[in-house]
Amino acid sequence: MKKLVFAICSCLILFSCKEEKKNLEPVVLWESYNDSLEVAENASHDIGRMQYKLIQSKVLDKNDVFVPLYAEVSKVTEEQYQTWKPFVLEQDIPTIQANIAKGNLSYENLVLFYLYRIYKYELNNLTTLNTVLALNENVVDQARALDTKFQENPNAVRHAIYGMPILLKDNIDTNGMNTTAGAIALMNNAADDAFIVQQLKKNEALILGKVNLSEWAYFLCSGCPVGYSAVGGQTLNPYGRKIFETGGSSAGSGTAVAANYAVAAVGTETSGSILSPSSQNSVVGLKPTIGLLSRSGIVPISSTLDTPGPMTKNVVDNAILLSAMTGKDNADSKSVATDADYLSSASATASLEGKRFGAFKNLLESDTIYAQTISKMKDLGATIVEFEAKQPGLPGFLSILNIDMRNDLPAYINAHVKNKDAVKVTSIQDVMDFNNQDSLTRIPYGQALFKGILADTTSAEGLEKIIADLEVSSRSYFDTILDTHNLDAILSINNYHAGYAAVAKYPALTVPMGYKISGEPISLTFIAKQFQEAKLLALGAAFEKGTKVRRMPENFVN
């Protein structure tokens, strides 16, 4: 039977005997390459920040990531992969669980299916998305343990996330895998599980690995490529490698889900960092209300605005992943408990009949896909209220990020970094000094935003006023429209209104609505009031069911 063949090395032999290994050269699955031609090809790209300086990481050896699990993955045959494929590829969690219950595959098979795809595409320099930064070396054994547990009591009540392989953005602390935030300064950062990871494990999800991101959640350099980090290199969009932006900062989460590298992924957002990459990669992304999901154990930008959130191929999976991460975290002052039934909200019975939405007149006039989508929603029974509203400014928004990060990063390092002898930085100034020691490798696009953090003189009192004023003005902006017209949600595009939703602390759900003539994805974004995630998921599910526009990136179908 045909075994998995890698683009770089196709004739490797792994020995199980440790004595034999001692006399052999280390296994090499991947070799670095000269990316200068690719960089040159993008030098004239219409989007300035896609005129890359580099694509390949200068510090990450992919062998360190992929060799530990190679003995398991290399046993998978192409025939096995093709057998599992219809039961997994693009399927939602309830369907996958049903296939496992029927005996069509196991949790071990599920993990190996995704690993096979990751190895197949990420070890080939012609197809890599530079998405995967770390893999859980124990994940196959953990899947086998869940298979045994399931077989012993198949009728036990379990969370729907049971046995589902999940990828995490690499600013989320995960025991056994370093948390880098894409920064070389944190490459050795070992930490215990973030609260949301504890919740995922409590509900018996499988943490498959960690994925790339815009370094420091895109709060380091100004005008630099989204999806770039010094640790992982340039994340690429599966719908058009080096053609379309990945969105950021949760670039790895969006690209990995789009390419079917896992059932789902977790991203984080301060302002647009879930909505943007979800939209750019044609996946469903939810930016929850601040406090619905804990932020402790996540490398911060802003304790005022940060939140993790689920990124999935469909709305029902989004509801399942969200519910698997909720819970009151006493270490996060904004954390709340919830008993909301998100899965029921995203059920197949969801409908747009009688629902009321607000649509931006300027977007209806300027974007044909948005206009066509609004027309389709009318056909599905929705009432659309077109409106014009003067957008408030966001004065002082940058100072929220500046002052919060200046305070929150040292607090994170002090509370969560376990090996402080290996992580030498304790402040923004420390990180800047560290970066300046090798600027070509550590900060090829500079660190202008970090300089701005140190230069910001906003006082604590001034910051409180900025936060309060922006919350009031942004809530008034949304609430006036919602309340005047008795709307269920406001309809935006991608992350167009992410900044206002951020400072209002309102949730937003983005769902694929189509593709431009170029093939670039575009999404419809639903915005509602605080803690109305269940409503958003119901609306999103009904919209998804009525439109069914998402399609896989064609170069990742096989």
CSV table of N, CA and C in Angstrom, one decimal, residues 3 35 38 88 98 111 118-120 150-151 236 282 294 298 317 344 366 405 432 446-447 473 497 503 513-514 533:
chain,number,residue,atom,x,y,z
A,3,LYS,N,2.4,4.6,1.0
A,3,LYS,CA,2.6,5.3,2.2
A,3,LYS,C,2.7,6.8,1.9
A,35,ASP,N,14.0,31.7,-0.2
A,35,ASP,CA,12.7,32.3,-0.6
A,35,ASP,C,12.8,33.6,-1.3
A,38,GLU,N,10.5,34.1,-4.3
A,38,GLU,CA,9.1,34.4,-3.9
A,38,GLU,C,9.0,35.8,-3.4
A,88,VAL,N,-14.8,12.9,7.3
A,88,VAL,CA,-14.2,14.0,8.1
A,88,VAL,C,-14.1,15.3,7.4
A,98,ALA,N,-21.2,11.3,14.9
A,98,ALA,CA,-22.1,10.2,14.4
A,98,ALA,C,-21.3,9.1,13.6
A,111,VAL,N,-7.5,12.0,14.5
A,111,VAL,CA,-6.3,12.8,14.7
A,111,VAL,C,-5.3,12.5,13.6
A,118,ILE,N,-1.7,17.9,7.6
A,118,ILE,CA,-0.7,18.8,8.0
A,118,ILE,C,0.7,18.5,7.4
A,119,TYR,N,1.1,17.2,7.6
A,119,TYR,CA,2.4,16.8,7.1
A,119,TYR,C,2.4,16.9,5.5
A,120,LYS,N,1.4,16.5,4.9
A,120,LYS,CA,1.3,16.6,3.4
A,120,LYS,C,1.5,18.0,2.9
A,150,PHE,N,-14.5,5.6,25.3
A,150,PHE,CA,-15.8,5.6,24.5
A,150,PHE,C,-16.3,4.2,24.3
A,151,GLN,N,-15.4,3.3,24.0
A,151,GLN,CA,-15.9,1.9,23.8
A,151,GLN,C,-16.4,1.2,25.0
A,236,LEU,N,0.4,32.1,5.1
A,236,LEU,CA,-0.2,32.4,3.7
A,236,LEU,C,-1.6,31.9,3.6
A,282,SER,N,-12.6,32.5,4.8
A,282,SER,CA,-13.9,31.9,4.6
A,282,SER,C,-14.3,30.9,5.7
A,294,SER,N,-12.7,33.5,29.4
A,294,SER,CA,-11.6,33.9,30.2
A,294,SER,C,-10.4,34.3,29.4
A,298,ILE,N,-3.3,34.1,28.6
A,298,ILE,CA,-3.2,34.5,27.2
A,298,ILE,C,-2.3,35.7,27.1
A,317,ASP,N,-20.4,24.1,14.8
A,317,ASP,CA,-19.1,23.9,15.4
A,317,ASP,C,-18.7,25.1,16.3
A,344,SER,N,-28.1,24.5,21.0
A,344,SER,CA,-29.5,24.5,20.6
A,344,SER,C,-29.8,25.7,19.7
A,366,SER,N,-21.9,50.2,-2.4
A,366,SER,CA,-20.5,50.0,-2.8
A,366,SER,C,-20.1,48.6,-3.0
A,405,MET,N,-1.1,47.4,27.3
A,405,MET,CA,0.0,46.4,27.0
A,405,MET,C,1.2,46.8,27.9
A,432,MET,N,12.1,45.4,23.4
A,432,MET,CA,12.7,46.2,22.4
A,432,MET,C,14.2,46.1,22.4
A,446,GLY,N,10.5,46.3,11.8
A,446,GLY,CA,10.6,47.3,12.8
A,446,GLY,C,9.7,47.0,14.0
A,447,GLN,N,9.7,47.9,14.9
A,447,GLN,CA,8.8,47.8,16.1
A,447,GLN,C,8.2,49.2,16.5
A,473,SER,N,-20.0,56.1,23.4
A,473,SER,CA,-20.3,56.6,22.1
A,473,SER,C,-20.6,55.4,21.1
A,497,HIS,N,-16.4,47.0,11.1
A,497,HIS,CA,-16.9,47.8,12.3
A,497,HIS,C,-16.3,47.1,13.6
A,503,VAL,N,-14.8,48.5,21.4
A,503,VAL,CA,-14.9,49.4,22.6
A,503,VAL,C,-16.3,49.4,23.2
A,513,MET,N,-20.0,34.8,3.1
A,513,MET,CA,-21.1,35.2,2.2
A,513,MET,C,-20.8,35.2,0.7
A,514,GLY,N,-19.5,34.8,0.4
A,514,GLY,CA,-19.2,34.7,-1.0
A,514,GLY,C,-17.7,34.9,-1.3
A,533,GLU,N,-24.7,36.2,22.3
A,533,GLU,CA,-24.1,35.2,21.4
A,533,GLU,C,-25.1,34.2,20.9
